[in-house]
PDB file of C-alpha atoms in Angstrom:
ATOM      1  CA  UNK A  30       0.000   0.000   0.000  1.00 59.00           C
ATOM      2  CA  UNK A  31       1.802   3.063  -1.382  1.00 64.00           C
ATOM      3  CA  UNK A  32       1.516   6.021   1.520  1.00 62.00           C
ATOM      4  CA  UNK A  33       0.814   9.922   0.351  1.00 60.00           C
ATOM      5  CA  UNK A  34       3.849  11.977   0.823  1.00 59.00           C
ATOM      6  CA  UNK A  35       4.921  13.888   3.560  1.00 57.00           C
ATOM      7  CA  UNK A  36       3.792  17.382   3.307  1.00 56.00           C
ATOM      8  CA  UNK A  37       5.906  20.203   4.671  1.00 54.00           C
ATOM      9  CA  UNK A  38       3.150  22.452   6.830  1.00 54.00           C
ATOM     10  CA  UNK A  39       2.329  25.346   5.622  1.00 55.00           C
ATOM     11  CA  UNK A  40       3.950  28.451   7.211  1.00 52.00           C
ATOM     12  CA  UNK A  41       2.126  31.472   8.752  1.00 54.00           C
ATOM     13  CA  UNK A  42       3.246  34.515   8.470  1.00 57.00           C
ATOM     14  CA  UNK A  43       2.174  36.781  11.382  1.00 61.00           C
ATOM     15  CA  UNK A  44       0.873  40.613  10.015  1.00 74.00           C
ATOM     16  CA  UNK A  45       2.587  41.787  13.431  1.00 81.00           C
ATOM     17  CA  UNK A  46       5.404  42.780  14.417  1.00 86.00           C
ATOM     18  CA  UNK A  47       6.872  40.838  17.507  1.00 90.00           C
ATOM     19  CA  UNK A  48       9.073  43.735  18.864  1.00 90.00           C
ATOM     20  CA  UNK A  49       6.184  46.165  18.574  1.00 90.00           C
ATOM     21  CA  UNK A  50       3.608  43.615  21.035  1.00 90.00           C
ATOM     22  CA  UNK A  51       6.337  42.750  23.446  1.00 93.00           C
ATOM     23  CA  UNK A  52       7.416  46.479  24.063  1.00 92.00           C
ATOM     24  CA  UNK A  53       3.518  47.125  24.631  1.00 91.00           C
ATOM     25  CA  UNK A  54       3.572  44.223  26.716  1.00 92.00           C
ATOM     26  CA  UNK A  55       6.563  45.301  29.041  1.00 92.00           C
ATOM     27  CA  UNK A  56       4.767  49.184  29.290  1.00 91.00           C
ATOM     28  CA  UNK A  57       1.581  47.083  30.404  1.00 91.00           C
ATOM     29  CA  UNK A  58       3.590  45.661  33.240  1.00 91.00           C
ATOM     30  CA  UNK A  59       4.872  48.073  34.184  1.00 88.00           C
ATOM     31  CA  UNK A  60       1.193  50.297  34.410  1.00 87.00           C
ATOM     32  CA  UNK A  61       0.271  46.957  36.388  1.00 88.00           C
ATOM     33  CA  UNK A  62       2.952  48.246  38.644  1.00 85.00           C
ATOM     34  CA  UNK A  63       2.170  51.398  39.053  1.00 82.00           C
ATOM     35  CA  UNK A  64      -1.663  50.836  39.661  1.00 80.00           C
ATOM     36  CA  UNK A  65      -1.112  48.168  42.185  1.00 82.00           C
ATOM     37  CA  UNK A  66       1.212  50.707  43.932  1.00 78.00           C
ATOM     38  CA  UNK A  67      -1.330  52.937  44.238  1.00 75.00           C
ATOM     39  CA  UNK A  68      -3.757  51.093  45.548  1.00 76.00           C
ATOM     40  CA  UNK A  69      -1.017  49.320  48.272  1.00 77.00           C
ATOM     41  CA  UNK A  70       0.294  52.782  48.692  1.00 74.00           C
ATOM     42  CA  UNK A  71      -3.108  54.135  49.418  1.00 73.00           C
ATOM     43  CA  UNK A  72      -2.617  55.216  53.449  1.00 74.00           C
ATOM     44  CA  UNK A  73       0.723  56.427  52.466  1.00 70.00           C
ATOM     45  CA  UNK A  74      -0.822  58.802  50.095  1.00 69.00           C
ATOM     46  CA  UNK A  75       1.459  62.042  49.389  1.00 68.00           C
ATOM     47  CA  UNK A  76       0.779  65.390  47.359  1.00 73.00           C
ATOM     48  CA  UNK A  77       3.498  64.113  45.054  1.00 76.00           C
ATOM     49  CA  UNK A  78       4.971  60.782  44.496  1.00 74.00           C
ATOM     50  CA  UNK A  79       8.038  62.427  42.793  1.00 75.00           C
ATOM     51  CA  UNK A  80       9.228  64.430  45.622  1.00 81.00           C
ATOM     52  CA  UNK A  81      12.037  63.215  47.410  1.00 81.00           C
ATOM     53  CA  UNK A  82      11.683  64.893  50.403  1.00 82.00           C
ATOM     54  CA  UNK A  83       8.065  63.819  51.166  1.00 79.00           C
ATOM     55  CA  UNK A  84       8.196  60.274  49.974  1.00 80.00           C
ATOM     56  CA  UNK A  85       9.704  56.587  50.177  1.00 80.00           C
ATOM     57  CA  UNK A  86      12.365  55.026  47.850  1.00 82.00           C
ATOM     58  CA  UNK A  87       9.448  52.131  47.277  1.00 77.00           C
ATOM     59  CA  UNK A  88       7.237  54.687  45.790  1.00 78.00           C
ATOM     60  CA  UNK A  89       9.290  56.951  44.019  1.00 82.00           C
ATOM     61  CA  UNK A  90      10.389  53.953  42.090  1.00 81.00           C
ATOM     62  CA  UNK A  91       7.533  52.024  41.362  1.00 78.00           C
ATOM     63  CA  UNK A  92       5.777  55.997  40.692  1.00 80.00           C
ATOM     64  CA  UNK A  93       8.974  57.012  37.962  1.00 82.00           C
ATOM     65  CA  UNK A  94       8.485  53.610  36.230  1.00 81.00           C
ATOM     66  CA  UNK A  95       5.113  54.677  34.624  1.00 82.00           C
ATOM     67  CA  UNK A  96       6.354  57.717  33.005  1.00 84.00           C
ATOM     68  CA  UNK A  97       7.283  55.120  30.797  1.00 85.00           C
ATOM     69  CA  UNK A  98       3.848  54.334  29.865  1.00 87.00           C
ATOM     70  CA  UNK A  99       1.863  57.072  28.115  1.00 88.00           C
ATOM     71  CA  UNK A 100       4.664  58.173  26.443  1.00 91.00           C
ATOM     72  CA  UNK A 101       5.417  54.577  24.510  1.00 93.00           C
ATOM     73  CA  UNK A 102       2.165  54.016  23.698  1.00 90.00           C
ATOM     74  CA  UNK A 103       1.268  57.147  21.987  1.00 93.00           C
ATOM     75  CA  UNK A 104       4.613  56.882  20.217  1.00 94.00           C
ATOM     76  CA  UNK A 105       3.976  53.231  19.235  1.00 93.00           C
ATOM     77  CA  UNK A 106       0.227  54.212  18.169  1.00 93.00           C
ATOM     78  CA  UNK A 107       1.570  56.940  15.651  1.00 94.00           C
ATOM     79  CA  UNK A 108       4.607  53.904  14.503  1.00 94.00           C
ATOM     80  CA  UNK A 109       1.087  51.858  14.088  1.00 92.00           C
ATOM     81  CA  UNK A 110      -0.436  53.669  11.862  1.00 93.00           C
ATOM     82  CA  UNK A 111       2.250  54.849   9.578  1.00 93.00           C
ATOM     83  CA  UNK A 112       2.757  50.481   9.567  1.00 92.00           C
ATOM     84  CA  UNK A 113      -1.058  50.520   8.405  1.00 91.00           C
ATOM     85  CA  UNK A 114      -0.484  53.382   6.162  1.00 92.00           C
ATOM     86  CA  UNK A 115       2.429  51.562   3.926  1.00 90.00           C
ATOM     87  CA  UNK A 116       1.442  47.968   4.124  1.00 88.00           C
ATOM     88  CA  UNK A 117       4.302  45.326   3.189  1.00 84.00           C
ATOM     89  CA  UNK A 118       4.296  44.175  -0.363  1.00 84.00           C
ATOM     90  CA  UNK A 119       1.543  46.625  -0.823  1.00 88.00           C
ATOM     91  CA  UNK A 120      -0.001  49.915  -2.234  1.00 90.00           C
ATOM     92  CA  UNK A 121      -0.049  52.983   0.131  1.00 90.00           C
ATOM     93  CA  UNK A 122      -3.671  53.860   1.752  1.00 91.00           C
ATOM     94  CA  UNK A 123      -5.048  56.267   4.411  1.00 91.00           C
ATOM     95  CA  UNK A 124      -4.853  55.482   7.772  1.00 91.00           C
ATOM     96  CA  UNK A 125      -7.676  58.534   8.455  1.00 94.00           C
ATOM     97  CA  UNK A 126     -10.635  56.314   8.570  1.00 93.00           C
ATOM     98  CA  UNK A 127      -8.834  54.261  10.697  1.00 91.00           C
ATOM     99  CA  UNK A 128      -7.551  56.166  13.258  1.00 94.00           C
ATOM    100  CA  UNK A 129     -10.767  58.403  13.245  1.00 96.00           C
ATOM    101  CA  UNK A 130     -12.963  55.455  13.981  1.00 95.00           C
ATOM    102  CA  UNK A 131     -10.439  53.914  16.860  1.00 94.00           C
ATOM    103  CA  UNK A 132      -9.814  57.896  18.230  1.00 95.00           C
ATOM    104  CA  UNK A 133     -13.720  58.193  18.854  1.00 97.00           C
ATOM    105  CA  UNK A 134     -13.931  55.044  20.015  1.00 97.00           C
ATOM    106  CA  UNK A 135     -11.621  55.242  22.889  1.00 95.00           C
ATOM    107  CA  UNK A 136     -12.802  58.494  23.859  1.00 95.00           C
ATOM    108  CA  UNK A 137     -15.785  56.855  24.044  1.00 95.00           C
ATOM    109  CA  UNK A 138     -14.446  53.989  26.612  1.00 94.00           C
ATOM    110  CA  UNK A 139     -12.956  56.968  28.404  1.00 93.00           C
ATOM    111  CA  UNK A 140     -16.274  58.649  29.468  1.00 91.00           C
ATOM    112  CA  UNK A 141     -18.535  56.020  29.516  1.00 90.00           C
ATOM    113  CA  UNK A 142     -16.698  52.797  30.908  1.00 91.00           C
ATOM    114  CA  UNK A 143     -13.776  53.904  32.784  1.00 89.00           C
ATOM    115  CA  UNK A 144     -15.080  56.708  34.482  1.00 86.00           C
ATOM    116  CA  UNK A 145     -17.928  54.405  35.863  1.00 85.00           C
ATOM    117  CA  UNK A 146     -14.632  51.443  36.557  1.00 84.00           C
ATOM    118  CA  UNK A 147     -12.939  53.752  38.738  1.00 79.00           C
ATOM    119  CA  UNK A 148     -15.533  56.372  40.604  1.00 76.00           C
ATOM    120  CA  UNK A 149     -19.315  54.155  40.117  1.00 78.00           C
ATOM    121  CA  UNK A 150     -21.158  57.403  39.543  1.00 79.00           C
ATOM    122  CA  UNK A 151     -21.373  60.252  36.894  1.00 80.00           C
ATOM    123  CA  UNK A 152     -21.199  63.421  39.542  1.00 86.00           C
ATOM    124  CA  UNK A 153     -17.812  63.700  37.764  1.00 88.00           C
ATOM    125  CA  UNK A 154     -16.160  63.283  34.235  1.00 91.00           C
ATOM    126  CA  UNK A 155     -12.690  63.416  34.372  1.00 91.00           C
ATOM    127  CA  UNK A 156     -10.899  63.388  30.639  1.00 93.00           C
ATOM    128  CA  UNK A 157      -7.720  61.344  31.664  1.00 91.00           C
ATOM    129  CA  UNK A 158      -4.901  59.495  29.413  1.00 89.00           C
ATOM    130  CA  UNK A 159      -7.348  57.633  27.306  1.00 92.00           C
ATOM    131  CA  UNK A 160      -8.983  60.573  26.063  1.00 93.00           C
ATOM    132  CA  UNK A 161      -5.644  61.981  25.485  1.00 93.00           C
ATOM    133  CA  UNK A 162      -4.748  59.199  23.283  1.00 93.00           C
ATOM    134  CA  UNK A 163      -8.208  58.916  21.460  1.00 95.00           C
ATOM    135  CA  UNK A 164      -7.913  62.832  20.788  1.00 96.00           C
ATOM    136  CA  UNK A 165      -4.049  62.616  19.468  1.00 96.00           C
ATOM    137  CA  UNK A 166      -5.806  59.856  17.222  1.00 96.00           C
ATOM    138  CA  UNK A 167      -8.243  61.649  15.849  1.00 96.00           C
ATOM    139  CA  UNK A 168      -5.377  64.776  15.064  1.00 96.00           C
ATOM    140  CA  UNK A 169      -3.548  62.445  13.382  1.00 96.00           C
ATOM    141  CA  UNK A 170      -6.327  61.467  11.152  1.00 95.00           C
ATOM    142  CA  UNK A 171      -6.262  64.949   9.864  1.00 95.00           C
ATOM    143  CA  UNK A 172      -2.559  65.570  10.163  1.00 95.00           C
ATOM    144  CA  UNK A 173      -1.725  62.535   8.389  1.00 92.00           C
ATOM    145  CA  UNK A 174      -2.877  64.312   5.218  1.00 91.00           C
ATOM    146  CA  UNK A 175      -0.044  66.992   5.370  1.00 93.00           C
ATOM    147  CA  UNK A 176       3.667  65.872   4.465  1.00 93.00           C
ATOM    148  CA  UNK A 177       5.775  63.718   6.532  1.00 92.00           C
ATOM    149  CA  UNK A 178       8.749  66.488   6.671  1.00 95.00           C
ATOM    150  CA  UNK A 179       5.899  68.864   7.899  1.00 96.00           C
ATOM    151  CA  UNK A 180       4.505  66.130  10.318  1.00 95.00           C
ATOM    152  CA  UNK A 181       7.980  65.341  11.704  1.00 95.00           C
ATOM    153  CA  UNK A 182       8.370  69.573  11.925  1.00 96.00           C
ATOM    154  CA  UNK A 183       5.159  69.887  14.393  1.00 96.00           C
ATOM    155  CA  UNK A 184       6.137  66.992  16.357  1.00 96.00           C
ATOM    156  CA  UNK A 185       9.213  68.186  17.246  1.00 96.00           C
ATOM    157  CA  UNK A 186       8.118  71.838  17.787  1.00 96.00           C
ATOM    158  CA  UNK A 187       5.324  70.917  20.408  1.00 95.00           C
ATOM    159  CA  UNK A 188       7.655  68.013  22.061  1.00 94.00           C
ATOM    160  CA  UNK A 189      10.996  70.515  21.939  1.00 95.00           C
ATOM    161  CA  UNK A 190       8.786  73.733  22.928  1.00 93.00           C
ATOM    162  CA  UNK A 191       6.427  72.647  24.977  1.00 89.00           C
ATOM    163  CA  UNK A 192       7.908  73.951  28.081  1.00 89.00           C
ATOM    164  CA  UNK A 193       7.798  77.486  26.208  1.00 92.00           C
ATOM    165  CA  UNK A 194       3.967  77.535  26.569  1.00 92.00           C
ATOM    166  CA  UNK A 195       4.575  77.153  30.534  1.00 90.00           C
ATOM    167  CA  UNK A 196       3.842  80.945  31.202  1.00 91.00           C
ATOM    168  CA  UNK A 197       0.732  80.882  29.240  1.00 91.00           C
ATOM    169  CA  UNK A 198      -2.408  80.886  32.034  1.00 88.00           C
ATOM    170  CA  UNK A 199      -6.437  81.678  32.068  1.00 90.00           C
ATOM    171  CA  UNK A 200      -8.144  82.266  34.886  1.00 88.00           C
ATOM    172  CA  UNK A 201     -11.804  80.243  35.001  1.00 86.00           C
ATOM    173  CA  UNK A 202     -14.196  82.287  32.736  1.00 83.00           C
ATOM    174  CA  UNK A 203     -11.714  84.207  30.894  1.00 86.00           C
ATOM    175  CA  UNK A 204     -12.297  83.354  27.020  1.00 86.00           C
ATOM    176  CA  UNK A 205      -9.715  80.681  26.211  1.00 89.00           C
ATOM    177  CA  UNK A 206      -9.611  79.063  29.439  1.00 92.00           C
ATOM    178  CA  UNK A 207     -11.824  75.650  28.434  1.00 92.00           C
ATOM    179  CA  UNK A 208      -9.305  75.284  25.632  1.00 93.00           C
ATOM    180  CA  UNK A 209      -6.490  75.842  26.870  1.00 93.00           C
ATOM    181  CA  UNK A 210      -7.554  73.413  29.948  1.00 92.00           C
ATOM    182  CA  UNK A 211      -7.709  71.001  27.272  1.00 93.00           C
ATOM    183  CA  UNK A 212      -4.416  71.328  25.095  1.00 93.00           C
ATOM    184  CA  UNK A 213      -2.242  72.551  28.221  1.00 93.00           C
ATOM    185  CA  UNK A 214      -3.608  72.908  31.704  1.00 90.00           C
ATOM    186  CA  UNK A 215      -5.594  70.854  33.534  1.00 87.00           C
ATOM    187  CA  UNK A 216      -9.198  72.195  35.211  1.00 89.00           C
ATOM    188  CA  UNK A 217     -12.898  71.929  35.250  1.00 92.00           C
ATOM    189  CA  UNK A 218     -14.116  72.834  31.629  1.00 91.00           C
ATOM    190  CA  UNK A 219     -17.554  72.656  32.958  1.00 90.00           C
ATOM    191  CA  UNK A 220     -19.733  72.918  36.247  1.00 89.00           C
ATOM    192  CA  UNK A 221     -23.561  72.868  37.278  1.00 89.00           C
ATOM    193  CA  UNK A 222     -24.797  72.044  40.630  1.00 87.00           C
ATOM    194  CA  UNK A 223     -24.898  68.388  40.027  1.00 89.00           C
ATOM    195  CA  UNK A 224     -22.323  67.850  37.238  1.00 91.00           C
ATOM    196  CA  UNK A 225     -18.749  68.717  36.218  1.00 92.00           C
ATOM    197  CA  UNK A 226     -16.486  67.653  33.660  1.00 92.00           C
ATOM    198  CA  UNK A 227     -12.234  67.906  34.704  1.00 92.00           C
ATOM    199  CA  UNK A 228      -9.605  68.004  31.769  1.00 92.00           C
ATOM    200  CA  UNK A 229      -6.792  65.841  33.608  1.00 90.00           C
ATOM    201  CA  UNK A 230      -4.676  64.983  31.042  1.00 89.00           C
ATOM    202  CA  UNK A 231      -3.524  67.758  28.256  1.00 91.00           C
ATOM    203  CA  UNK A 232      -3.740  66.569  24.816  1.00 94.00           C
ATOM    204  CA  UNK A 233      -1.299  68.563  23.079  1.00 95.00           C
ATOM    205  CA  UNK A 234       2.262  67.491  24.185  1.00 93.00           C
ATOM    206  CA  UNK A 235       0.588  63.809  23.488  1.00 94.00           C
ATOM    207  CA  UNK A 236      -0.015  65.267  19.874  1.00 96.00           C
ATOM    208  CA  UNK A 237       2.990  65.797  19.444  1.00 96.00           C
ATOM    209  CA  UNK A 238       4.104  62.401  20.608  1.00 96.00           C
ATOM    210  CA  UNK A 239       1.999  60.821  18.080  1.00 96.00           C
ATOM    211  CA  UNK A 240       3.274  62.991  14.897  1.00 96.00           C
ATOM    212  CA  UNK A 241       6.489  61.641  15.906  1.00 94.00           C
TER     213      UNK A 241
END
């Protein structure tokens, strides 16, 4: 009886890129980290985690490790989608749609999951890093459209100078303040006796990130 022969399996190449998951996955652990700190740190809590004189060597570590976080995956969300952008082995396309659609939704997680995760009520909406990242998104969708040497020029302007915009203030109610709560300071963007909404995390220095 004459037996069929051997086959060599079929090999599957993976559309991602193993260096790009594991660095998310070591930022993840490291968020793990710093969440589980706070929450072990709790009693101990201090105005600011970063100041030596009014804190522990425990939590000054464990706090400086998640600066890595926001920071790589904004950059690594902007590296996606110029990797969507230029497919291998195939034809440019726009990565607008794309990034539009995954910006709003994650602004949408932001105020209507997460908020209700970490507080159980809607007395307050606080904007915090994934509305950041879902905005930058959703600026790269329309920034994408403008040259890359132009794109690279903003980035670096806004990372480089954003320090420069340090002396720039609004009191509440002076025209400019909501806005500028948004792109550089944080505050309450909006108040009524049983609702307020908080900008906690500034958008534009993430912006920047992301053109990058």
């Amino acid at each position: 009886m004459n037996t069929p022969p051997l086959t060599t399996p079929e090999v599957i190449h993976s559309k991602r890129i193993a260096s790009i998951d594991i660095l998310r996955g070591l930022v993840m652990l490291f968020m793990l980290v710093d969440h589980v700190r706070e929450r072990f740190f709790y009693h101990l809590n201090v105005s600011d985690p970063m100041d030596l004189d009014a804190t522990s060597p425990q939590l000054f570590f464990t706090r400086i490790s998640a600066h890595l976080c926001a920071p790589v995956f904004v950059f690594l969300t902007g590296l996606s989608a110029w990797l969507y952008a230029h497919p291998a082995n195939k034809a440019p396309r726009s990565a607008t749609p794309f990034l539009f659609k995954r910006g709003l939704f994650i602004i949408f997680v932001e105020i209507a999951i997460i908020n209700w995760l970490w507080l159980g009520t809607y007395d307050t909406l606080y904007l915090q890093v994934m509305w950041a990242i879902g905005i930058s998104m959703v600026s790269l969708s329309v920034l994408s459209k403008l040259p890359p040497k132009l794109i690279l020029a903003l980035g670096l302007l806004i990372v480089c100078g954003h320090n420069l915009l340090s002396p720039i203030a609004f009191n509440p109610g002076e025209a400019g303040y909501n806005i500028w709560a948004v792109l550089h300071d944080r505050g309450i963007i909006f108040e009524s006796e049983t609702f307020r909404i908080k900008a906690s995390y500034p958008v534009l220095p993430w912006i920047g990130v992301i053109l990058l």
